[in-house]
mmCIF file of C-alpha atoms and ligand atoms in Angstrom:
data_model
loop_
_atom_site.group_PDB
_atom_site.id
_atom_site.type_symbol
_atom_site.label_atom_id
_atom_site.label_comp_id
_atom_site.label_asym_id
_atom_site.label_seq_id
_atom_site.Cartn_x
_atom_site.Cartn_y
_atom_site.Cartn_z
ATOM 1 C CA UNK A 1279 8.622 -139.182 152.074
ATOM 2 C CA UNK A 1280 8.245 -142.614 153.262
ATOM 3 C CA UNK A 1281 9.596 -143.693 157.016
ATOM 4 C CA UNK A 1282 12.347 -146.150 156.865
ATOM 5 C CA UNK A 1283 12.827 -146.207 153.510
ATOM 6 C CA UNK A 1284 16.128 -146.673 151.454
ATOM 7 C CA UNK A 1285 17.594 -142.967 150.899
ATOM 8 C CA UNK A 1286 20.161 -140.429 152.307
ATOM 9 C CA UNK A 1287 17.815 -138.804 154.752
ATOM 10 C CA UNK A 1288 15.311 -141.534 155.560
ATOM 11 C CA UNK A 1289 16.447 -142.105 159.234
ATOM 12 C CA UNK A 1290 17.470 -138.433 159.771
ATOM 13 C CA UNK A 1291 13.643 -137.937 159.221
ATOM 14 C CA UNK A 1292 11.993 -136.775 162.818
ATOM 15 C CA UNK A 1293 8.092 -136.698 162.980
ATOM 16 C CA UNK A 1294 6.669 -133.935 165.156
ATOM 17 C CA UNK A 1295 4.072 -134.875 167.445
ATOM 18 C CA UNK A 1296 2.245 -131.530 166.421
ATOM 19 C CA UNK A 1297 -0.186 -131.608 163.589
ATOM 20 C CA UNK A 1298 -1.417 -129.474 160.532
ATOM 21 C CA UNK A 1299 -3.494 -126.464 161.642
ATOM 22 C CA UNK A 1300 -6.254 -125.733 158.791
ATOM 23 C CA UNK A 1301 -8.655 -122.591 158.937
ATOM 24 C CA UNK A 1302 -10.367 -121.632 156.390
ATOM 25 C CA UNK A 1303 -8.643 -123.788 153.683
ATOM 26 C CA UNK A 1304 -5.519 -122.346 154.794
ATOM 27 C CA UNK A 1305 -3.081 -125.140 156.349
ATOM 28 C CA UNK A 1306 0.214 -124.155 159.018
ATOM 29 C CA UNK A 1307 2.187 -126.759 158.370
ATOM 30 C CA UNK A 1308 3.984 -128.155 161.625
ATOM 31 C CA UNK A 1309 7.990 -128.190 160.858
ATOM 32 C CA UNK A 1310 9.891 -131.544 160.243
ATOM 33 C CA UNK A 1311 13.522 -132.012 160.615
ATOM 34 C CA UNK A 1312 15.112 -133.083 157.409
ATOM 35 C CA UNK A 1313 19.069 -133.767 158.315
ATOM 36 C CA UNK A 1314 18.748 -131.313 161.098
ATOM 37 C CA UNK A 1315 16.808 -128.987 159.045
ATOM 38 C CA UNK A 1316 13.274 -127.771 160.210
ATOM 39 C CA UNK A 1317 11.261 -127.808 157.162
ATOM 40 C CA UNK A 1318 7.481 -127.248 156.824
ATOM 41 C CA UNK A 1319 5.704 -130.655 156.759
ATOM 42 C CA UNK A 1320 4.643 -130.583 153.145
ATOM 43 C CA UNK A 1321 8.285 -130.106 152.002
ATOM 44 C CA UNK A 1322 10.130 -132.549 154.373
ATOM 45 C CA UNK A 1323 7.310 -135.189 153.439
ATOM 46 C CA UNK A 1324 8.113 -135.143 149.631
ATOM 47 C CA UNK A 1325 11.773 -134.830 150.446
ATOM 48 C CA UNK A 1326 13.499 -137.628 147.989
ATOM 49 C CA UNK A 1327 11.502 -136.774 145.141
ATOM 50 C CA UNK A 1328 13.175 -133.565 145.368
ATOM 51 C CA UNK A 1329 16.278 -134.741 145.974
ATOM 52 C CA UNK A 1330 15.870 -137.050 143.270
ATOM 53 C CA UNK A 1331 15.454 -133.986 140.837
ATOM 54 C CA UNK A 1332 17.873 -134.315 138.112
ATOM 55 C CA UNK A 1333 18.556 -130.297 136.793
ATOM 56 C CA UNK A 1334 20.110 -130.131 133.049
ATOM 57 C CA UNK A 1335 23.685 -128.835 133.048
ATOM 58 C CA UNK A 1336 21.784 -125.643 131.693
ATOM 59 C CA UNK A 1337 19.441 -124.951 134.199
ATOM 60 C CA UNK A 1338 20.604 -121.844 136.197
ATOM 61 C CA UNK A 1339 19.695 -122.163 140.471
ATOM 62 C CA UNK A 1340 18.711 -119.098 142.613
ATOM 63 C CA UNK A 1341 19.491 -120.380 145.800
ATOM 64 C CA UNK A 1342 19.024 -117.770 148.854
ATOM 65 C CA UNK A 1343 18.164 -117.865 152.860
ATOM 66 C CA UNK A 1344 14.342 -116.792 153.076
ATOM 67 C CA UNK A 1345 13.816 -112.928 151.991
ATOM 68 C CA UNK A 1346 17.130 -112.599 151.201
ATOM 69 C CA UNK A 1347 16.139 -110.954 148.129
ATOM 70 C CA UNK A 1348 15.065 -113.727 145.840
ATOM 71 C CA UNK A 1349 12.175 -112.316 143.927
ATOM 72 C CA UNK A 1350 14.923 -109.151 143.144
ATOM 73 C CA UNK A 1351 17.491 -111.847 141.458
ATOM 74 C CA UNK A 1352 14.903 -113.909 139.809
ATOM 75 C CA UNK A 1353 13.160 -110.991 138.186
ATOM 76 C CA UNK A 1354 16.832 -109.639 137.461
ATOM 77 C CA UNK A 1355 17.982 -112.992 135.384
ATOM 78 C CA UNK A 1356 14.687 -113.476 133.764
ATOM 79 C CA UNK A 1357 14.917 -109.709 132.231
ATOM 80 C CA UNK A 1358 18.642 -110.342 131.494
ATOM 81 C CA UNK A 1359 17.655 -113.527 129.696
ATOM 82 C CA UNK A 1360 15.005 -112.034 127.690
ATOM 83 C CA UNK A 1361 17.436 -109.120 127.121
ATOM 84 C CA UNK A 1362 15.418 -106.812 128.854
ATOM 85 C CA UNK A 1363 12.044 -107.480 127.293
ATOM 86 C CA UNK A 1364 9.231 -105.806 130.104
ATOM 87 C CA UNK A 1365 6.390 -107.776 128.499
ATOM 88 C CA UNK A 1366 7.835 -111.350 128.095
ATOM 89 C CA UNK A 1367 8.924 -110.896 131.876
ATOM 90 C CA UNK A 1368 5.290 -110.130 132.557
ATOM 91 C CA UNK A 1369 4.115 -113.547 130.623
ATOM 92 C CA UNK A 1370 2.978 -115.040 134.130
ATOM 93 C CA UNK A 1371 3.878 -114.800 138.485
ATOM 94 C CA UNK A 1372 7.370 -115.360 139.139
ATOM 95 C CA UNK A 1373 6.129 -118.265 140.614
ATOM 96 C CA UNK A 1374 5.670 -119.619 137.153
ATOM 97 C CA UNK A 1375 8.365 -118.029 135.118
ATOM 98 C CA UNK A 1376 11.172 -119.302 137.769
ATOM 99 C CA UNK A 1377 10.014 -122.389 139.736
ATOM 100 C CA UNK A 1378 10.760 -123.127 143.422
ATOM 101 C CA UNK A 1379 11.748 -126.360 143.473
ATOM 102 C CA UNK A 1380 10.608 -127.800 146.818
ATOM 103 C CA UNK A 1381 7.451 -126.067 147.295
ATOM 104 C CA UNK A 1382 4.427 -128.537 147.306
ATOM 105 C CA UNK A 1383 0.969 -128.017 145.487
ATOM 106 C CA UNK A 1384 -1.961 -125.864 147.237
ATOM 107 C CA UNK A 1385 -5.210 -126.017 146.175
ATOM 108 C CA UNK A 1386 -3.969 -122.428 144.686
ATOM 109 C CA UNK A 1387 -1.144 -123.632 142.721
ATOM 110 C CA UNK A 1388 1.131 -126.516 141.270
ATOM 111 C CA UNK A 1389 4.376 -127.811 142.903
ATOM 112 C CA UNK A 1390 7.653 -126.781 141.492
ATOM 113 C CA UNK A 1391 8.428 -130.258 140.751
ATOM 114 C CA UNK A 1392 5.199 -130.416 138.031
ATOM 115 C CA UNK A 1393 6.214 -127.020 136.861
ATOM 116 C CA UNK A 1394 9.887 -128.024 136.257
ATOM 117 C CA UNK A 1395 8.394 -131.078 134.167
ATOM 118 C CA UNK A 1396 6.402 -129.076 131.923
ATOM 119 C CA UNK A 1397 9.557 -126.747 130.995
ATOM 120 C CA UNK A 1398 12.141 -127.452 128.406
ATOM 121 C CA UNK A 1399 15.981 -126.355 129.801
ATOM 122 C CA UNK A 1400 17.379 -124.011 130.451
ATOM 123 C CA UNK A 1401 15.463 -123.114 133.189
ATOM 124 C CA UNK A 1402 15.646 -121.062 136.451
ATOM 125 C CA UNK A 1403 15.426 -122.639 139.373
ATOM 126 C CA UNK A 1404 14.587 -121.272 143.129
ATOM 127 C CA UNK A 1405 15.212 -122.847 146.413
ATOM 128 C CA UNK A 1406 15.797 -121.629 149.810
ATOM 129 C CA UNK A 1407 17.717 -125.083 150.735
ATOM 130 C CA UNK A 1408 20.941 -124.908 153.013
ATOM 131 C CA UNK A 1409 23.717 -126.029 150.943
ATOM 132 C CA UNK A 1410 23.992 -129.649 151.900
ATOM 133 C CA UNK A 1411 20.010 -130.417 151.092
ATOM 134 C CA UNK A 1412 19.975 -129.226 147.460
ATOM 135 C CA UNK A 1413 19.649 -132.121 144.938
ATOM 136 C CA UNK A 1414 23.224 -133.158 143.796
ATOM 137 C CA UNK A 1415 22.286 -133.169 140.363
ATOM 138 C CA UNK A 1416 23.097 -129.544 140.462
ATOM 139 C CA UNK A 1417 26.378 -130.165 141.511
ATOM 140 C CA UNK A 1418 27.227 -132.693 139.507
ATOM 141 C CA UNK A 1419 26.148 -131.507 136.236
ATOM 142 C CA UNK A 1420 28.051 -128.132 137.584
ATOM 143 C CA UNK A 1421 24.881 -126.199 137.152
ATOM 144 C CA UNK A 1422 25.692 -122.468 137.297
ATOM 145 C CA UNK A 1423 24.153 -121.173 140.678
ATOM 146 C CA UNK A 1424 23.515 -117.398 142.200
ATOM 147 C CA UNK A 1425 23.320 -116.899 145.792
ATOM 148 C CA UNK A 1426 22.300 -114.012 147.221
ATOM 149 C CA UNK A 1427 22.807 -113.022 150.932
ATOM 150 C CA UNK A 1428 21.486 -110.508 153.285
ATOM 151 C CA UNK A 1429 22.554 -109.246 156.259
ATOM 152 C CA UNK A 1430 21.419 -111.032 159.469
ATOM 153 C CA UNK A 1431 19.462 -108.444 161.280
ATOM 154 C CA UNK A 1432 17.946 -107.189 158.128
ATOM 155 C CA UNK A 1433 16.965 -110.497 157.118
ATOM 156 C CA UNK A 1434 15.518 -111.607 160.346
ATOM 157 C CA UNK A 1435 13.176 -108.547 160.241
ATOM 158 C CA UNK A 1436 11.699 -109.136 157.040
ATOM 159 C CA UNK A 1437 11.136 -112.581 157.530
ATOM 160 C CA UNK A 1438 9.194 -111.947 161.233
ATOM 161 C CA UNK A 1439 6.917 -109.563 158.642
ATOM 162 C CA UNK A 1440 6.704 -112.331 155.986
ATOM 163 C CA UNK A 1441 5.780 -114.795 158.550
ATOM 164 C CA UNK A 1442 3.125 -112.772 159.975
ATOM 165 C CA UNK A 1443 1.360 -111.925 156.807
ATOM 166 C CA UNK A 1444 1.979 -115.656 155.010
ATOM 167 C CA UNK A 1445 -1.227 -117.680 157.231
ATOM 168 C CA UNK A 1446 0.512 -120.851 155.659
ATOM 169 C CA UNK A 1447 4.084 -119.873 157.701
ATOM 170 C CA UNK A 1448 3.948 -121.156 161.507
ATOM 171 C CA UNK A 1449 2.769 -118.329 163.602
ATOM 172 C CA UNK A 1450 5.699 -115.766 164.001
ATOM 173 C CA UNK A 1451 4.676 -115.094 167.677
ATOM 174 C CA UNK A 1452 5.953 -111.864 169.420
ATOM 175 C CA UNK A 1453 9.093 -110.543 168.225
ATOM 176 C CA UNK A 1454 10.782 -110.770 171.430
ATOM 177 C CA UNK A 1455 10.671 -114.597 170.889
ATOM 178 C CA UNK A 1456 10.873 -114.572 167.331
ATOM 179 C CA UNK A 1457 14.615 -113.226 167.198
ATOM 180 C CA UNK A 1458 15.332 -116.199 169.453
ATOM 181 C CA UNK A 1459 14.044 -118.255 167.086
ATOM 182 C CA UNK A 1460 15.733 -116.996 164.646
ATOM 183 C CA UNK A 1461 19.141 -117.501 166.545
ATOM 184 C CA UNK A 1462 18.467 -121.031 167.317
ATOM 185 C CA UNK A 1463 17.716 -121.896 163.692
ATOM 186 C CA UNK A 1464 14.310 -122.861 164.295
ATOM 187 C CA UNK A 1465 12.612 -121.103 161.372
ATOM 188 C CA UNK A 1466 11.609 -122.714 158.236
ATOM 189 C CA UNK A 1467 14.551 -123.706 156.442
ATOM 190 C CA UNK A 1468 16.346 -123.701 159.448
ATOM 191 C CA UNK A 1469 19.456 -121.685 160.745
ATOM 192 C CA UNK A 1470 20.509 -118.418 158.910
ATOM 193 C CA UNK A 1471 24.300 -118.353 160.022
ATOM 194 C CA UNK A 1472 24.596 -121.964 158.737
ATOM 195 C CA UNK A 1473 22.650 -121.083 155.348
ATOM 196 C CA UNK A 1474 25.421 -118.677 153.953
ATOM 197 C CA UNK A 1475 28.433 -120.322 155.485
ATOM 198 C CA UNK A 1476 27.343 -123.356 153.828
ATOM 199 C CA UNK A 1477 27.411 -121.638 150.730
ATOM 200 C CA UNK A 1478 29.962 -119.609 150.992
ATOM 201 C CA UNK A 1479 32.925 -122.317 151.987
ATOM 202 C CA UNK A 1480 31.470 -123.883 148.880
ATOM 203 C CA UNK A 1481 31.378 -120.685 146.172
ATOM 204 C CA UNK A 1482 34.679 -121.040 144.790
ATOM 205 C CA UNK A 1483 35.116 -125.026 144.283
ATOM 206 C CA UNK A 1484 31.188 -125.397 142.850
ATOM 207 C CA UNK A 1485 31.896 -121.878 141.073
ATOM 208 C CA UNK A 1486 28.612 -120.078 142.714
ATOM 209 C CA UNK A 1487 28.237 -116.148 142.373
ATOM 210 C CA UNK A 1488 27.661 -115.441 146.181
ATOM 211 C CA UNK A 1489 26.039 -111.970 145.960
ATOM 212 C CA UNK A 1490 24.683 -109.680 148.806
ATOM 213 C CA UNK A 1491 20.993 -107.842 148.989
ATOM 214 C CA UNK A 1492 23.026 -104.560 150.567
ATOM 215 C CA UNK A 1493 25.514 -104.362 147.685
ATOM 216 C CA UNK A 1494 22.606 -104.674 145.244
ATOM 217 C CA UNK A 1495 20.951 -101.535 147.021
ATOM 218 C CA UNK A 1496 24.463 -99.559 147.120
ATOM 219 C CA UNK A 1497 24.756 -99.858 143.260
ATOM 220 C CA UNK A 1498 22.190 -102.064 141.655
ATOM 221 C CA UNK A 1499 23.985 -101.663 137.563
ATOM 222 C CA UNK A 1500 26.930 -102.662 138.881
ATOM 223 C CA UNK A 1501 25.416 -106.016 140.866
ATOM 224 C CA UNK A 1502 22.726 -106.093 137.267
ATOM 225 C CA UNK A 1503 26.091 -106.376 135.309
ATOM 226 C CA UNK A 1504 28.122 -108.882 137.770
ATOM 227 C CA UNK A 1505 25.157 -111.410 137.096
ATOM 228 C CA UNK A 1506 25.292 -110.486 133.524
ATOM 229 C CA UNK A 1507 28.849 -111.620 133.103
ATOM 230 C CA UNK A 1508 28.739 -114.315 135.411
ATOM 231 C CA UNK A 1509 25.703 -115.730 132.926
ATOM 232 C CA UNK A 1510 27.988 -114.905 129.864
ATOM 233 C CA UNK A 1511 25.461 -111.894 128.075
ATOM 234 C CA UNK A 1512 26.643 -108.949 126.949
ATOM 235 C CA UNK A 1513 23.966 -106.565 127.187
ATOM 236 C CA UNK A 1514 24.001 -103.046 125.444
ATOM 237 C CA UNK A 1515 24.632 -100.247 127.886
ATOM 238 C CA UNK A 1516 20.939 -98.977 127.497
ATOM 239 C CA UNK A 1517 18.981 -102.447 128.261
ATOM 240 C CA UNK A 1518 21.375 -103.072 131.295
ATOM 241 C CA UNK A 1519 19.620 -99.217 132.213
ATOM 242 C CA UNK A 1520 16.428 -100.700 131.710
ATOM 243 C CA UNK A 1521 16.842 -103.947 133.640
ATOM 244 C CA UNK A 1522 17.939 -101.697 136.482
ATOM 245 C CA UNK A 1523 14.714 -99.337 136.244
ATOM 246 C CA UNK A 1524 12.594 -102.424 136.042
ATOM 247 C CA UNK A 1525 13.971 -104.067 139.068
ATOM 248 C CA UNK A 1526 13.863 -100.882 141.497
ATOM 249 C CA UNK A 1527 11.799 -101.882 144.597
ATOM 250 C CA UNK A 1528 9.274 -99.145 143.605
ATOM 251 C CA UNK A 1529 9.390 -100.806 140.037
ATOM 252 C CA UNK A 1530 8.374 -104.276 141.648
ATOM 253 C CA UNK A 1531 6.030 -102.992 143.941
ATOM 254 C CA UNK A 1532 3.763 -102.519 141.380
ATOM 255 C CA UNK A 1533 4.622 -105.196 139.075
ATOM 256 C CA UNK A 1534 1.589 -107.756 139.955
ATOM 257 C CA UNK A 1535 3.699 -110.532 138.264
ATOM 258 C CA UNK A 1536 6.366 -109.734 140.839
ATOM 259 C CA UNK A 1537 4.440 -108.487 143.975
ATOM 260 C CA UNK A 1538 3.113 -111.434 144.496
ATOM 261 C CA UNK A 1539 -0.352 -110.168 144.658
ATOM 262 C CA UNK A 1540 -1.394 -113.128 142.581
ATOM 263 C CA UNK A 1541 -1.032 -115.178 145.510
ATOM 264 C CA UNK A 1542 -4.773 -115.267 147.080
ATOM 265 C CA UNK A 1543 -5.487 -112.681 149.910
ATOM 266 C CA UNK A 1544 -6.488 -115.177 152.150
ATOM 267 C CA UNK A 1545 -2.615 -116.857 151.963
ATOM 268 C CA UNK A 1546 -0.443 -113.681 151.591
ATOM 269 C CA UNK A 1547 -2.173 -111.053 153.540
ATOM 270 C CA UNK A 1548 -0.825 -107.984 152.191
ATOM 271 C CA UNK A 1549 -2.551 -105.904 154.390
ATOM 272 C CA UNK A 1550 -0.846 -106.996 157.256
ATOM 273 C CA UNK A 1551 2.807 -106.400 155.914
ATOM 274 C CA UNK A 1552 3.284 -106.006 152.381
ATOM 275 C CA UNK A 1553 5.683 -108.343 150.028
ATOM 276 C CA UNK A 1554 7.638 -106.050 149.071
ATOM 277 C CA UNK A 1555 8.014 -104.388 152.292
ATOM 278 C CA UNK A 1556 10.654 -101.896 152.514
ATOM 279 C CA UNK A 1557 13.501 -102.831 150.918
ATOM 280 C CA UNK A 1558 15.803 -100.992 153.160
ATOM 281 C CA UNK A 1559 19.126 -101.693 154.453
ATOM 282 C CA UNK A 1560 18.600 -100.844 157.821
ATOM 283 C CA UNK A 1561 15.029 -101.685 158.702
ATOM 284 C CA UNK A 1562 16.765 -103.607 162.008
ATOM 285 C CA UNK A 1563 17.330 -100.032 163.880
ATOM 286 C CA UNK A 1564 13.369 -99.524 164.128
ATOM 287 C CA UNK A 1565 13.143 -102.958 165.566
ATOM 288 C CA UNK A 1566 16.029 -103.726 167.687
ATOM 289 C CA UNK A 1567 16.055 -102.559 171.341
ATOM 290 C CA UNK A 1568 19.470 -101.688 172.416
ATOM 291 C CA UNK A 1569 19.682 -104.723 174.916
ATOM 292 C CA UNK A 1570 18.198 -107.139 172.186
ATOM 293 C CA UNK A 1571 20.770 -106.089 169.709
ATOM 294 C CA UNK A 1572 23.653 -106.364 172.327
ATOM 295 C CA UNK A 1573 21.891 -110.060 172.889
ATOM 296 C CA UNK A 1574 21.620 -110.657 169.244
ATOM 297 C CA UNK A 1575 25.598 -110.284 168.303
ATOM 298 C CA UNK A 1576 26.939 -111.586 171.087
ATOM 299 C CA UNK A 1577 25.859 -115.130 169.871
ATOM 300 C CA UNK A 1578 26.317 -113.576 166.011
ATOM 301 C CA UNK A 1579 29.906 -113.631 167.125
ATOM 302 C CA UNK A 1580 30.225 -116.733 168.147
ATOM 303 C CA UNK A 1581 28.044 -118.434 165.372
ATOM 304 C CA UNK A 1582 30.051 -116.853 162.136
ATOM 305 C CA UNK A 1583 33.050 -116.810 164.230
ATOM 306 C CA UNK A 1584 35.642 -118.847 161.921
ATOM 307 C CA UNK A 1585 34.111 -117.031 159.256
ATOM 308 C CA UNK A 1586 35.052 -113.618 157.560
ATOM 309 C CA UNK A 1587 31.827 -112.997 155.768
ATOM 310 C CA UNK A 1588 31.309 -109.319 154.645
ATOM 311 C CA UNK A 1589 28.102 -108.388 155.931
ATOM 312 C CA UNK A 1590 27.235 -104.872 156.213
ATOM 313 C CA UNK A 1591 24.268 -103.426 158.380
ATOM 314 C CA UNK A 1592 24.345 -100.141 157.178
ATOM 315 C CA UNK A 1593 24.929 -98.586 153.481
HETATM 316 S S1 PPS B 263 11.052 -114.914 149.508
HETATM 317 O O1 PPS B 263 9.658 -115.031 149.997
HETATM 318 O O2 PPS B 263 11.995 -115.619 150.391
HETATM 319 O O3 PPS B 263 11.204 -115.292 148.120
HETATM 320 O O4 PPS B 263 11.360 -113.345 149.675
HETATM 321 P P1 PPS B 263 12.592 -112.581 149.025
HETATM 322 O O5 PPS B 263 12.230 -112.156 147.660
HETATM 323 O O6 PPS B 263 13.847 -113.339 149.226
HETATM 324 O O7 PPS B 263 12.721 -111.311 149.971
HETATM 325 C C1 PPS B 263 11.746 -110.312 150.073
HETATM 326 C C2 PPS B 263 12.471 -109.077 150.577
HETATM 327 O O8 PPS B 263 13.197 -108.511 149.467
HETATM 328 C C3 PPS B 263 12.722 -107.197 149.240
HETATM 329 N N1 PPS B 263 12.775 -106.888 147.807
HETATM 330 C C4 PPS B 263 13.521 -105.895 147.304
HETATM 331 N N2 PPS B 263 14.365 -105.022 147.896
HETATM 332 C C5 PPS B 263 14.960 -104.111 147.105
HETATM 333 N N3 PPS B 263 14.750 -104.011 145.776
HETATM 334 C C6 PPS B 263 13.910 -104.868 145.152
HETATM 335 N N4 PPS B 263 13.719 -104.758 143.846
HETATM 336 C C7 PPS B 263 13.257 -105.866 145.927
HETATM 337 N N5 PPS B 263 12.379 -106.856 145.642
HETATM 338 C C8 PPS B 263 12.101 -107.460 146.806
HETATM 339 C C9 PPS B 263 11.300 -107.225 149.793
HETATM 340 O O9 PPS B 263 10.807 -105.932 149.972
HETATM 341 C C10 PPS B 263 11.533 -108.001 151.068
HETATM 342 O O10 PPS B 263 12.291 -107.259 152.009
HETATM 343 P P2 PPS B 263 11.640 -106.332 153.165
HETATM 344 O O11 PPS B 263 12.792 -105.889 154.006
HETATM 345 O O12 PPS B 263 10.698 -107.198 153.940
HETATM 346 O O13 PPS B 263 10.968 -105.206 152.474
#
């Protein structure tokens, strides 16, 4: 993105003094503030061509918070779109199959931009954008749009582990410091609590399906069939059973167009922490001390406070 220049976020653009750290190919990019929003260098420098992106009125967006659980909705709508076909949802990486539409090119792969340009509508589209950054296109041409939230704590914990095994992420640091971070909004793509207010006092008027990742684990068919609606399919009784055997954690685990073990070892470092993870609701009580936690929703309270979101910590 060019200093100065004519657009909505040019002057809201703040350079850091701090510069890209390279090591052995593998760049940590410093964080930028786009509109208040840190976001890694790479992104917040090609900002307006991605806020230029016009979306078709039929492209579907799957917009969540970082490890909310977007790699579980993406694989969910592409099986539900491909009524439950295994091998045309194996056809190439997620990555491929269901761009994400402000990530820049490596040297490993192609942005989302130049994979959005290659593909005919209607396609799926993921972004971790807050609310107010995502391209207006969308909104305009009332592009249909899934959101899927996860609880704060739960969230927060999977994201220190992403960020510790991801060498392109800023270094996570301790955890101690890390859920400070967190709280302050100074994580890539910025502040969690403002991520699903933001979409949620918009859901109704822009007609968004705000899910959550801890409903999804309580009863997965019955989340598998709220998208299906919500993307008007009607799906026979035993492909909805399918699409909800296919998209089981253990299911994705070891699906290597899901697992993201196509992402070189030297970038995702799945020997540190794992992609998929856990998948747990509840991961937080092995990580929170008591007087963290007691830290941690104090200012949780006063950050959702106008705001009756149903979270749940527990299933
Ligand atoms: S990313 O990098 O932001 O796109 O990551 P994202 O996919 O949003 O989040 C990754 C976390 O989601 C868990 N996950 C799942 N949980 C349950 N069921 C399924 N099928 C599933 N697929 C992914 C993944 O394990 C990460 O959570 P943690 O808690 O770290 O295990």
């Amino acid at each position: 993105m060019s200093e100065g220049g004519n657009t909505p976020y040019s002057n809201s653009i703040q350079r850091t003094s701090a510069s890209i750290q390279c090591h052995q190919r593998i760049c940590k990019f410093p964080l930028i503030n786009v509109r208040g929003v840190p976001l890694m260098s790479y992104i917040a420098n090609n900002f307006d061509s991605i806020w230029d992106f016009k979306p078709d009125p039929s492209d579907l967006l799957i917009a969540t918070y970082p490890k909310a659980g977007t790699t579980w909705a993406q694989e969910i709508v592409d099986l539900l779109l491909h009524n439950g076909d295994a091998e045309i949802c194996r056809r190439a990486p997620v990555t491929e199959r269901v761009p994400f539409l402000e990530i820049f090119a490596t040297p490993e792969t192609p942005s989302g931009l130049e994979l959005l340009s290659k593909m005919d509508p209607p396609r799926v589209i993921k972004t971790h954008l807050p609310f107010q950054l995502v391209p207006p296109g969308f909104w305009e041409n009332k592009c249909k749009t899934i959101y899927v939230a996860r609880n704060a704590r739960d969230n927060l914990v999977s994201y220190y582990h992403f960020d510790r095994m991801n060498m392109a992420h800023p270094e996570p640091g301790p955890w101690e410091g890390y859920i400070h971070k967190f709280m302050r909004g100074e994580l890539s793509w910025g502040s969690w609590y403002e991520h699903v207010k933001g979409y949620w006092k918009e859901r109704e008027e822009r007609n968004i399906l705000y899910l959550f990742y801890e409903d999804m684990k309580e009863n997965p068919r019955r989340e598998v069939e709220r998208i299906m609606r919500y993307l008007e399919l009607s799906l026979a009784d035993d492909v909805i059973g399918r699409i909800v055997a296919l998209t089981s954690f253990e299911s994705m685990k070891d699906n290597p167009m899901a697992n993201y073990t196509f992402i070189p070892e030297r970038v995702f470092v799945h020997s540190i922490s794992p992609f998929m993870r856990k998948g747990e609701v509840g991961d937080w009580t092995n990580h929170f001390t008591p007087e963290q936690l007691r830290m941690f929703e104090e200012d949780y309270e006063k950050q959702m406070d106008e705001f009756d979101i149903p979270f749940r910590t527990n299933i």
